[in-house]
PDB file of C-alpha atoms in Angstrom:
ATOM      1  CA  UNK A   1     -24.748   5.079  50.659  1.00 46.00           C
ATOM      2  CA  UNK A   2     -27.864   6.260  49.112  1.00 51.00           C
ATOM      3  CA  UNK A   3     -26.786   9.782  49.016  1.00 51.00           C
ATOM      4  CA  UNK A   4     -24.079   9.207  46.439  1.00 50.00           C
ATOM      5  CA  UNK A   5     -27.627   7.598  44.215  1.00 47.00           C
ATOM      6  CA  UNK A   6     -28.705  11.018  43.791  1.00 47.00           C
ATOM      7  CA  UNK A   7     -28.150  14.154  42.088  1.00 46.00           C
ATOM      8  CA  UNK A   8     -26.542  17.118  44.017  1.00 49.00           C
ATOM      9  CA  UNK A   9     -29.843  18.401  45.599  1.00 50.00           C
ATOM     10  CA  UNK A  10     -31.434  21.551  45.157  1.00 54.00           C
ATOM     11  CA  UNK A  11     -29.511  24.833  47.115  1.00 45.00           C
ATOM     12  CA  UNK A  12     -32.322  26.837  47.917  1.00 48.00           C
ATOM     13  CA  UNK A  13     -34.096  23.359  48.887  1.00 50.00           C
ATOM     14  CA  UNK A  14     -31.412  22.387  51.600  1.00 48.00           C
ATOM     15  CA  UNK A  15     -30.634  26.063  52.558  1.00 52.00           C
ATOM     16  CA  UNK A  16     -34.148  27.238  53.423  1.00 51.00           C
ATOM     17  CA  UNK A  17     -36.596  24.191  54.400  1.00 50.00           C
ATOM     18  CA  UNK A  18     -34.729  20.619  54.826  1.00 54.00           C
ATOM     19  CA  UNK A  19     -33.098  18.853  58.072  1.00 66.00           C
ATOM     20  CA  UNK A  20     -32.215  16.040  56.188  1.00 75.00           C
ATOM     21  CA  UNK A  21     -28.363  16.089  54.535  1.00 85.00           C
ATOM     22  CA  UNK A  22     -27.944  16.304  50.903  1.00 90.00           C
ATOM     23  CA  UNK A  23     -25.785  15.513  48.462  1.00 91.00           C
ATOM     24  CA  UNK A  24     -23.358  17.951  46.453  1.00 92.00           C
ATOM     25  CA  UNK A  25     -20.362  17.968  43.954  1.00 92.00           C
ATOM     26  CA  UNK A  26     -17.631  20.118  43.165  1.00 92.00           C
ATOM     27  CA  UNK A  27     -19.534  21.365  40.164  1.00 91.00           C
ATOM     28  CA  UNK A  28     -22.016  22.794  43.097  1.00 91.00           C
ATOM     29  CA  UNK A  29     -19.224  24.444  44.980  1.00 93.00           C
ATOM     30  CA  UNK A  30     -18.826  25.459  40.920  1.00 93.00           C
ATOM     31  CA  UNK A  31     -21.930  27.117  40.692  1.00 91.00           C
ATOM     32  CA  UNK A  32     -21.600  28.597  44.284  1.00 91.00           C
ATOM     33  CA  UNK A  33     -18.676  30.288  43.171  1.00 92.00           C
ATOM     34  CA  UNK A  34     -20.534  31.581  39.733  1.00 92.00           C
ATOM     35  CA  UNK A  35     -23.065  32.929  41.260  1.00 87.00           C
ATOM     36  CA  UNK A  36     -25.660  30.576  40.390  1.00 85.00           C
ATOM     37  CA  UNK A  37     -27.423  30.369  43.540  1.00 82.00           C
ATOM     38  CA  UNK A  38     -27.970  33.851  44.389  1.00 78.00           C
ATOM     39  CA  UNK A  39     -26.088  35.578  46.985  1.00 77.00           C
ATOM     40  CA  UNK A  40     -25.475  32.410  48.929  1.00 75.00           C
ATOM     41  CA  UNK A  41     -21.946  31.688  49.669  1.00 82.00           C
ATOM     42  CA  UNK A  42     -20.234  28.437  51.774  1.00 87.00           C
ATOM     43  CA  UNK A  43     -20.960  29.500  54.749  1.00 86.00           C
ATOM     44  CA  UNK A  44     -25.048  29.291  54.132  1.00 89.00           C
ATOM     45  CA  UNK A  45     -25.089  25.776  55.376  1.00 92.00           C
ATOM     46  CA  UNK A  46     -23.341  23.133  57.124  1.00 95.00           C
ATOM     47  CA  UNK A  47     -20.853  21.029  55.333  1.00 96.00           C
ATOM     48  CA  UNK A  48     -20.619  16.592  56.906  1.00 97.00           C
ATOM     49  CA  UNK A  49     -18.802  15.213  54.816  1.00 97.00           C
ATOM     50  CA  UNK A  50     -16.981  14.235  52.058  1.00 97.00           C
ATOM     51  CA  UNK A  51     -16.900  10.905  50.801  1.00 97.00           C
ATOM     52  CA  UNK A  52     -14.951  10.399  47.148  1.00 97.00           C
ATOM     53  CA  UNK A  53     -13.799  12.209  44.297  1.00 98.00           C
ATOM     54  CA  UNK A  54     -13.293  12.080  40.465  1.00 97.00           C
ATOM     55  CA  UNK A  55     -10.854  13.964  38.432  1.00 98.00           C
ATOM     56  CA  UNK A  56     -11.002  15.714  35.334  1.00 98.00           C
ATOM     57  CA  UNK A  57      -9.674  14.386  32.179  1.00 98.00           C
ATOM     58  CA  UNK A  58      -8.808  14.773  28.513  1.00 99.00           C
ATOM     59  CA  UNK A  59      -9.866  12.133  25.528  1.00 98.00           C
ATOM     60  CA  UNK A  60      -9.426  11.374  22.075  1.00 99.00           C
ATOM     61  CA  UNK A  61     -10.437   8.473  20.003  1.00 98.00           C
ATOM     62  CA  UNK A  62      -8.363   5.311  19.952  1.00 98.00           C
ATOM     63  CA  UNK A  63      -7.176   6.584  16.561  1.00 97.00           C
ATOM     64  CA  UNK A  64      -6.538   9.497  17.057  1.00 98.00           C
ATOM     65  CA  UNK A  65      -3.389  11.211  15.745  1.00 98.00           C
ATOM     66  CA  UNK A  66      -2.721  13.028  19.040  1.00 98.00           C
ATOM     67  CA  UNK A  67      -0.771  10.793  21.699  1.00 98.00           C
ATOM     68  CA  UNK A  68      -0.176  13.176  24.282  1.00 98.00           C
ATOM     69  CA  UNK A  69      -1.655  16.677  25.719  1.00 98.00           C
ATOM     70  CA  UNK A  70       1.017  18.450  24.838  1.00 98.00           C
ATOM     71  CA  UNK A  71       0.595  17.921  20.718  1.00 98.00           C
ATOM     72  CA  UNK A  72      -3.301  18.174  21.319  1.00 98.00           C
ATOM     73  CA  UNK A  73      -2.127  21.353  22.632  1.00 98.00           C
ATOM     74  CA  UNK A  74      -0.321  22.614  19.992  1.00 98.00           C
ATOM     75  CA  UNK A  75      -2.562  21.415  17.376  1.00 98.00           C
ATOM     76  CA  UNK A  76      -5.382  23.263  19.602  1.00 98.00           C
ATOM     77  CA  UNK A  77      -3.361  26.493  19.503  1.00 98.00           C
ATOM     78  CA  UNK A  78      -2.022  26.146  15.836  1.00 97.00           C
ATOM     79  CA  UNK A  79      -5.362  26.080  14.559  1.00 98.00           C
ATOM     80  CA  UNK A  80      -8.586  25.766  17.002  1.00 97.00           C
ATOM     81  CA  UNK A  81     -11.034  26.298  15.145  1.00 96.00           C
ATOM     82  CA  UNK A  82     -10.242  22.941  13.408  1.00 97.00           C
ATOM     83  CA  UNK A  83     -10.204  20.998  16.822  1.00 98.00           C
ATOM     84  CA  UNK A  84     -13.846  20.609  17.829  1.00 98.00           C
ATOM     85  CA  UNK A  85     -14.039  19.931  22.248  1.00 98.00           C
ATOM     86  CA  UNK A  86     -17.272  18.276  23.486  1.00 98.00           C
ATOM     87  CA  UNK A  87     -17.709  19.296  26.900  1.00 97.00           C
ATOM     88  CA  UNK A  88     -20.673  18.842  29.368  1.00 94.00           C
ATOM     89  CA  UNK A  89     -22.064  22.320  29.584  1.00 91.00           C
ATOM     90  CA  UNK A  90     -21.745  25.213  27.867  1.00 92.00           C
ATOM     91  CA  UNK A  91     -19.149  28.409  29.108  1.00 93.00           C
ATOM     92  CA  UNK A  92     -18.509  28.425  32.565  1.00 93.00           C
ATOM     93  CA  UNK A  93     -19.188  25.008  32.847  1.00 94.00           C
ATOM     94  CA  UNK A  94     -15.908  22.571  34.952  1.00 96.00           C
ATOM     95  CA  UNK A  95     -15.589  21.015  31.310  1.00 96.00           C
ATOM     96  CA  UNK A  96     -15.228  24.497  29.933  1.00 97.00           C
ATOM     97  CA  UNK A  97     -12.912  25.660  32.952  1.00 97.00           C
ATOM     98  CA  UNK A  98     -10.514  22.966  33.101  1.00 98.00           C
ATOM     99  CA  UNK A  99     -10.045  23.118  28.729  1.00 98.00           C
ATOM    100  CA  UNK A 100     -10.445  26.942  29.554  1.00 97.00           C
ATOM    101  CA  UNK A 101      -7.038  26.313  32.018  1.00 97.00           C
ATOM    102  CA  UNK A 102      -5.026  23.848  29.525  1.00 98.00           C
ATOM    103  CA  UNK A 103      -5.336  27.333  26.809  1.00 98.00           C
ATOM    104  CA  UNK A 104      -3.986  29.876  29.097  1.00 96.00           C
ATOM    105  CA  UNK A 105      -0.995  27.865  29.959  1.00 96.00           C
ATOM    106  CA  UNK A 106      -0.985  27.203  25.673  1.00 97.00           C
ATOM    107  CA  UNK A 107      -1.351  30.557  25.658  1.00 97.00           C
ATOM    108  CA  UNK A 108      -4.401  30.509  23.539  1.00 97.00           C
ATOM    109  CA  UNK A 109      -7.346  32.868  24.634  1.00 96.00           C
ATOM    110  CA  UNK A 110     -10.067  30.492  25.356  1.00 96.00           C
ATOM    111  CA  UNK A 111     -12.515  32.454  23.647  1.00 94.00           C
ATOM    112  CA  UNK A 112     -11.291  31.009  20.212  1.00 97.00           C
ATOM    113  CA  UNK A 113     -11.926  27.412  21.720  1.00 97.00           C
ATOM    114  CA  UNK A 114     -14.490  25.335  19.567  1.00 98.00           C
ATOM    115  CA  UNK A 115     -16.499  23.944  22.431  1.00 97.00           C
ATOM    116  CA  UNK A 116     -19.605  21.834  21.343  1.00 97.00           C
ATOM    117  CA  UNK A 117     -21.905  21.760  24.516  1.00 96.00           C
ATOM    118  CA  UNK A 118     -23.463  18.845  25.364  1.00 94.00           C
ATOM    119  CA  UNK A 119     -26.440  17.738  28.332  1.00 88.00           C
ATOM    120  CA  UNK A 120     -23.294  15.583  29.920  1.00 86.00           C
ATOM    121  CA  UNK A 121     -20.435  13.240  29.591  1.00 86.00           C
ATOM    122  CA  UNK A 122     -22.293  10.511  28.204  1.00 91.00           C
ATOM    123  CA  UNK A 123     -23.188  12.646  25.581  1.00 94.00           C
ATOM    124  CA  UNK A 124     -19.712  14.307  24.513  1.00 96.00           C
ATOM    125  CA  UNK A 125     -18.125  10.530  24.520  1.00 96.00           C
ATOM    126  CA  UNK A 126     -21.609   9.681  22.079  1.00 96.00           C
ATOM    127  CA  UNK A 127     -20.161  12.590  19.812  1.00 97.00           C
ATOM    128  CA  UNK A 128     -16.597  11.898  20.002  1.00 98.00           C
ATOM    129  CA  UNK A 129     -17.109   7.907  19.042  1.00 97.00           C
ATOM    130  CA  UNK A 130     -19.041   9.256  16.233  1.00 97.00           C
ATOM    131  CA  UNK A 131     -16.698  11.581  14.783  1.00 97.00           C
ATOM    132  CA  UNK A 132     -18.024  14.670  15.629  1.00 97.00           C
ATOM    133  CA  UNK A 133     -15.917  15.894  18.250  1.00 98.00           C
ATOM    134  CA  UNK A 134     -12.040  15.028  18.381  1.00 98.00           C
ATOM    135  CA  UNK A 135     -11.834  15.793  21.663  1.00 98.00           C
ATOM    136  CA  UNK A 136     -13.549  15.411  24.953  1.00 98.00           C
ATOM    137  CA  UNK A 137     -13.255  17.179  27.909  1.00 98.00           C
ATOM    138  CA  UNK A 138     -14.799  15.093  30.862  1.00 97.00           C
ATOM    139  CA  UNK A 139     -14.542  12.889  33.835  1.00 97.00           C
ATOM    140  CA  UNK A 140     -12.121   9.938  34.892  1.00 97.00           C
ATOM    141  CA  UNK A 141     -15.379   7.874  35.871  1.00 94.00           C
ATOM    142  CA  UNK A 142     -17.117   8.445  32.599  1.00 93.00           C
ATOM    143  CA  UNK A 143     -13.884   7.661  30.320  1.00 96.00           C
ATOM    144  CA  UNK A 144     -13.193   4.698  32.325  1.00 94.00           C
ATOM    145  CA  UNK A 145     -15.872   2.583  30.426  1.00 90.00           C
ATOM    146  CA  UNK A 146     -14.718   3.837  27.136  1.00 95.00           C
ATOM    147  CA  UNK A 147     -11.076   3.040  28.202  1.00 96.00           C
ATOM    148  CA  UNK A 148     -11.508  -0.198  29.186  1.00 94.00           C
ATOM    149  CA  UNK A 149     -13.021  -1.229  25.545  1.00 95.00           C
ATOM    150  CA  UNK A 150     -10.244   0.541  24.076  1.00 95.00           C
ATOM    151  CA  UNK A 151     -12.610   2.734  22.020  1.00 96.00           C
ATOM    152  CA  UNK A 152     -10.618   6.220  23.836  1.00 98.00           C
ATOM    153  CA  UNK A 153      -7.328   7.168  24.745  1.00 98.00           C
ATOM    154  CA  UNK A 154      -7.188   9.254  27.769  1.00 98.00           C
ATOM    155  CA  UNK A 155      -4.356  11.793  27.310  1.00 99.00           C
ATOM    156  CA  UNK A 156      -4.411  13.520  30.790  1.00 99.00           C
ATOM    157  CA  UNK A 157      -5.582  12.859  34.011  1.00 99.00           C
ATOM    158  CA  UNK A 158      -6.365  16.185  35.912  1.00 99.00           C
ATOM    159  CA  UNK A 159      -4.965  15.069  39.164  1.00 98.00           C
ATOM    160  CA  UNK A 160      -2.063  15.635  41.642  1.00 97.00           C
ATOM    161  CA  UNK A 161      -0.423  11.916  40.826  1.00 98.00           C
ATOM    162  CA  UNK A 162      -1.087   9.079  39.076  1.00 98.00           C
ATOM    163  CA  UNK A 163      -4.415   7.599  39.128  1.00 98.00           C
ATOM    164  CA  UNK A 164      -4.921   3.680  40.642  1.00 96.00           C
ATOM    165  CA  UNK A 165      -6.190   0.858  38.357  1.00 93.00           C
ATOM    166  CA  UNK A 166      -7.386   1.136  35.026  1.00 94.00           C
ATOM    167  CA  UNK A 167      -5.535   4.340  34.117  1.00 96.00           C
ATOM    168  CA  UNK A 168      -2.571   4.073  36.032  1.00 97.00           C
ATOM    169  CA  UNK A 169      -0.134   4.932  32.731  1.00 97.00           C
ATOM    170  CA  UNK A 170      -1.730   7.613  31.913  1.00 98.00           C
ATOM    171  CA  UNK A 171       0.321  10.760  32.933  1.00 99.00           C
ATOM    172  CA  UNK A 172      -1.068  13.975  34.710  1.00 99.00           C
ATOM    173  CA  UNK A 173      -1.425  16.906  32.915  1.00 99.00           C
ATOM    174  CA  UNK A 174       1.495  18.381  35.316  1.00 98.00           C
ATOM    175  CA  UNK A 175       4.236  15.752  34.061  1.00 98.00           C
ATOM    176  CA  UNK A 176       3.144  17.202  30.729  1.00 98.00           C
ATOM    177  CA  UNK A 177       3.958  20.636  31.438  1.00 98.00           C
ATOM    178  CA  UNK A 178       0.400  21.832  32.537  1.00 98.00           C
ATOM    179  CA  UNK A 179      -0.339  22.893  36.426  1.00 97.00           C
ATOM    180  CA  UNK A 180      -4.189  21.935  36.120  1.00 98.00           C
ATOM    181  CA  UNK A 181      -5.444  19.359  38.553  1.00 98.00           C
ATOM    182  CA  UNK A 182      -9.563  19.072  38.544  1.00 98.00           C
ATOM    183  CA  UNK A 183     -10.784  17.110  41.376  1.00 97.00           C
ATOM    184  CA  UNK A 184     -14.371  16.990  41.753  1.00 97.00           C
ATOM    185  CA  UNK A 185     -15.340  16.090  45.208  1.00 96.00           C
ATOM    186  CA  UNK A 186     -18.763  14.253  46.013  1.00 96.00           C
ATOM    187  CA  UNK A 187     -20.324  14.498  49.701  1.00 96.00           C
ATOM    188  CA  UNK A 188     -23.011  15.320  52.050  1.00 95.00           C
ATOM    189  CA  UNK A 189     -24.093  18.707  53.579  1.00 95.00           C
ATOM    190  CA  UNK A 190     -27.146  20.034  55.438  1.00 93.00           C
ATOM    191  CA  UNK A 191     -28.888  23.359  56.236  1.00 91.00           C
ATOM    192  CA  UNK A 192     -28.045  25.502  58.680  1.00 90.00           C
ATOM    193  CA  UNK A 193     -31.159  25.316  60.975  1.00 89.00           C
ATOM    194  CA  UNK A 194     -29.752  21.835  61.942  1.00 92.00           C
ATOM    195  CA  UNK A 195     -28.824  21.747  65.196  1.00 93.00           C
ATOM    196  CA  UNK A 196     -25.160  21.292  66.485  1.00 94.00           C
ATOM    197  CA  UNK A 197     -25.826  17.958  68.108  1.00 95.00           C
ATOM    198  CA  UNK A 198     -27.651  16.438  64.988  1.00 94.00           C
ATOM    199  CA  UNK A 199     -24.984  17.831  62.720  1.00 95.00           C
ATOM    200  CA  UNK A 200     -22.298  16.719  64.726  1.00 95.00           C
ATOM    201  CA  UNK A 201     -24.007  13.118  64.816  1.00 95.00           C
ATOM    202  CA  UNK A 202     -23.728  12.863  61.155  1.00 95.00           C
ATOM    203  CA  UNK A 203     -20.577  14.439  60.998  1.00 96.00           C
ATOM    204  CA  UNK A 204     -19.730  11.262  63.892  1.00 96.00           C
ATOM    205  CA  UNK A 205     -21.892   8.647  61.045  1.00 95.00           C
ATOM    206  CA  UNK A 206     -19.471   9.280  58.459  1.00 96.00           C
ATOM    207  CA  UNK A 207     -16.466   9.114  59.969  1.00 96.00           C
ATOM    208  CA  UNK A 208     -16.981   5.844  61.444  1.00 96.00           C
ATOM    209  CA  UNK A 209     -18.614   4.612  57.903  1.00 96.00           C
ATOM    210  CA  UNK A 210     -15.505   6.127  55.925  1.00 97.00           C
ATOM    211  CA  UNK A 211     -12.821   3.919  58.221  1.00 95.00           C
ATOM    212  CA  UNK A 212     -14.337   0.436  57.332  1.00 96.00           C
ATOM    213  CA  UNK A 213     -13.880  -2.086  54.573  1.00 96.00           C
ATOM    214  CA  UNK A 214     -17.608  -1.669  53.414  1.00 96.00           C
ATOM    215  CA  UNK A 215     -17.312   1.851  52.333  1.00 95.00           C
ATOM    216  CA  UNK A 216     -14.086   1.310  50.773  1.00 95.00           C
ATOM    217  CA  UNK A 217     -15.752  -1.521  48.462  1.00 95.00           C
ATOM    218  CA  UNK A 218     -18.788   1.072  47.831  1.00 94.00           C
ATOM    219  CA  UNK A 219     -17.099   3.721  46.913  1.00 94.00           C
ATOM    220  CA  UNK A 220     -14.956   2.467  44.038  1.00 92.00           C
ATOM    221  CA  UNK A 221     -18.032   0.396  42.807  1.00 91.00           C
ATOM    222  CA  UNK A 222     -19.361   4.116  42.598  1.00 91.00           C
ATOM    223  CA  UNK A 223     -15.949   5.370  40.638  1.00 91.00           C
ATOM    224  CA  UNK A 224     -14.849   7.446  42.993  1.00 96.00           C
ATOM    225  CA  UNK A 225     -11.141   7.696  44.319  1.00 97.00           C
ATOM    226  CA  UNK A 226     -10.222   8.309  48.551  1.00 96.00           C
ATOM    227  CA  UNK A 227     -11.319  11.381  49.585  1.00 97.00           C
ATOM    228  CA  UNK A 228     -12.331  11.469  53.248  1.00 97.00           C
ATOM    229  CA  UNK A 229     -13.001  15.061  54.792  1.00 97.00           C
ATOM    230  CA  UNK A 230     -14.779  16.065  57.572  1.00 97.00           C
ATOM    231  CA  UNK A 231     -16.026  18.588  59.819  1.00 94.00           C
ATOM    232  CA  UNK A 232     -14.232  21.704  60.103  1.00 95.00           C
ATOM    233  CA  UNK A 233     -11.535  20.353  58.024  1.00 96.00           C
ATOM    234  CA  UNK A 234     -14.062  19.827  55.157  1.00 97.00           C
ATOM    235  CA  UNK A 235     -15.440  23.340  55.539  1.00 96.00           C
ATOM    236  CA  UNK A 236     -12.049  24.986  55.423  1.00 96.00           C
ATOM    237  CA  UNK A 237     -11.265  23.148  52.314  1.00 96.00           C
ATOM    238  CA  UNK A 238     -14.676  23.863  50.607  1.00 96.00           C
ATOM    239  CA  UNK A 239     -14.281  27.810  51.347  1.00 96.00           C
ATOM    240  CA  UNK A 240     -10.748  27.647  49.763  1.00 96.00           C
ATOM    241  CA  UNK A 241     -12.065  25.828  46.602  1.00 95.00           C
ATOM    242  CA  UNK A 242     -14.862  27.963  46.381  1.00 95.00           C
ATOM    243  CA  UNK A 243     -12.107  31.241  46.514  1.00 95.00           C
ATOM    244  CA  UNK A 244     -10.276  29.638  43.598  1.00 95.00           C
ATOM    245  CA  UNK A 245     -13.457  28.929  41.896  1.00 94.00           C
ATOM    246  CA  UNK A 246     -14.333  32.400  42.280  1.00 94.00           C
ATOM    247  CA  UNK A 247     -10.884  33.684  41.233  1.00 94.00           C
ATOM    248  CA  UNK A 248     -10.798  31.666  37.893  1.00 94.00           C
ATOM    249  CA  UNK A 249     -14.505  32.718  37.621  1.00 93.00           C
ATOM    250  CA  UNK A 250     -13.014  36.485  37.249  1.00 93.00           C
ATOM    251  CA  UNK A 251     -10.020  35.315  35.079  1.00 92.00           C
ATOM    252  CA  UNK A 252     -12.059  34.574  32.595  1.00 93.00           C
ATOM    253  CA  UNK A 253     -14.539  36.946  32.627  1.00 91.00           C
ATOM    254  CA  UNK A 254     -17.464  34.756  34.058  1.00 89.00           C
ATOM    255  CA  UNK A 255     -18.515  36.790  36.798  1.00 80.00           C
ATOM    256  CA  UNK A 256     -17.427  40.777  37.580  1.00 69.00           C
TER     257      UNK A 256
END
């Protein structure tokens, strides 16, 4: 489970000189999409495995006014230049996108968004404690902490259902009126001068690992919900999230 220690690793690293796997995130399949790594596209190396995922979310304060996502919403739309939105990366950025996807369905051009960007989650939640930001737009693992002191109230979850555990009453944005769902998917891929019998091995590693107890107990001490892809499977799923990336990439005039 060391791979889920590190950092997504380096694209051109994995793509042009290393047989060993790597680890990646949906914001890499993010920055595939935008263009970030060249010409390169999904099919540029060989995806293993996936092994958890988090989900977007959005904050306020404790005390905060706002109770739900629907009057942060309105209050967003009704005036935004008064609603201040730390986020974990500038324009572009899956903070940016999913706040960016909350406006359209407001229909409120996200170009009159205040976004304050910050180095990362930790950050934004630093702000918003502090009064500088009212609102952040972030990650189920990094609110959790905040949650669980009762310094935050998480508004949305930016997931299909329901989340398990700590923020099980806290509604999606979709029973709130908002199709968003943001799952950011954590896993292991390799280059594609690995061999078909290597890759399948690892492919074979991970699905026995994923089926026992042990992994289970590792991957929630890491924060991240079930999510176990494989394979073929995996790679058909990554060049479909990659095409929507890509798509909302255009919507918003990221990328021509």
């Amino acid at each position: 489970m060391d791979l889920l220690e590190q950092s997504a690793r380096g694209w051109s690293s994995i793509v042009c000189a290393s047989k060993n796997p790597g680890a990646y995130s949906g914001g890499s399949l993010l920055n595939l999409a935008e263009g970030k790594f060249g010409k390169s596209d999904a099919g540029n190396v060989r995806w293993v495995a996936a092994v958890g995922t988090d989900y977007g979310m959005i904050a306020v304060r404790a005390d905060s006014p706002y109770q739900n996502l629907r009057e942060l919403m309105k209050a967003i739309k009704d005036k935004p230049s008064a609603v201040a939105i730390g986020a974990g990366g500038t324009i572009g950025s899956q903070d940016w996108l999913k706040m960016a996807q909350l406006s359209k369905q407001s229909n409120l051009d996200p170009k009159l968004l205040r976004v304050v960007a910050f180095e990362g989650g930790g950050e934004s939640f630093t702000a918003l404690l502090a009064g500088h930001v009212q609102v952040v737009s972030g990650d189920v693992s990094e609110a959790s902490l905040h949650a669980r002191e009762g310094k935050i109230r998480v508004l949305a979850v930016l997931s299909d259902a329901r989340l398990p555990g700590l923020l099980s009453n806290v509604p999606t944005a979709h029973e709130q009126g908002f199709d968003v769902t943001w799952p950011i998917i954590r896993g292991i891929y390799m280059g594609p001068q690995v061999s078909d019998a290597d890759y399948q091995k690892w492919v074979s590693h991970f699905q026995r690992a994923m089926n026992t107890p042990a992994f289970d107990e590792m991957r929630k001490a890491h924060g991240l919900y079930p999510f176990a892809m494989t394979g073929k499977n995996l790679t058909d799923y990554i060049e479909r999230a990659v095409h929507n990336y890509r798509q909302q990439a255009r919507e918003f005039g990221l990328v021509r």
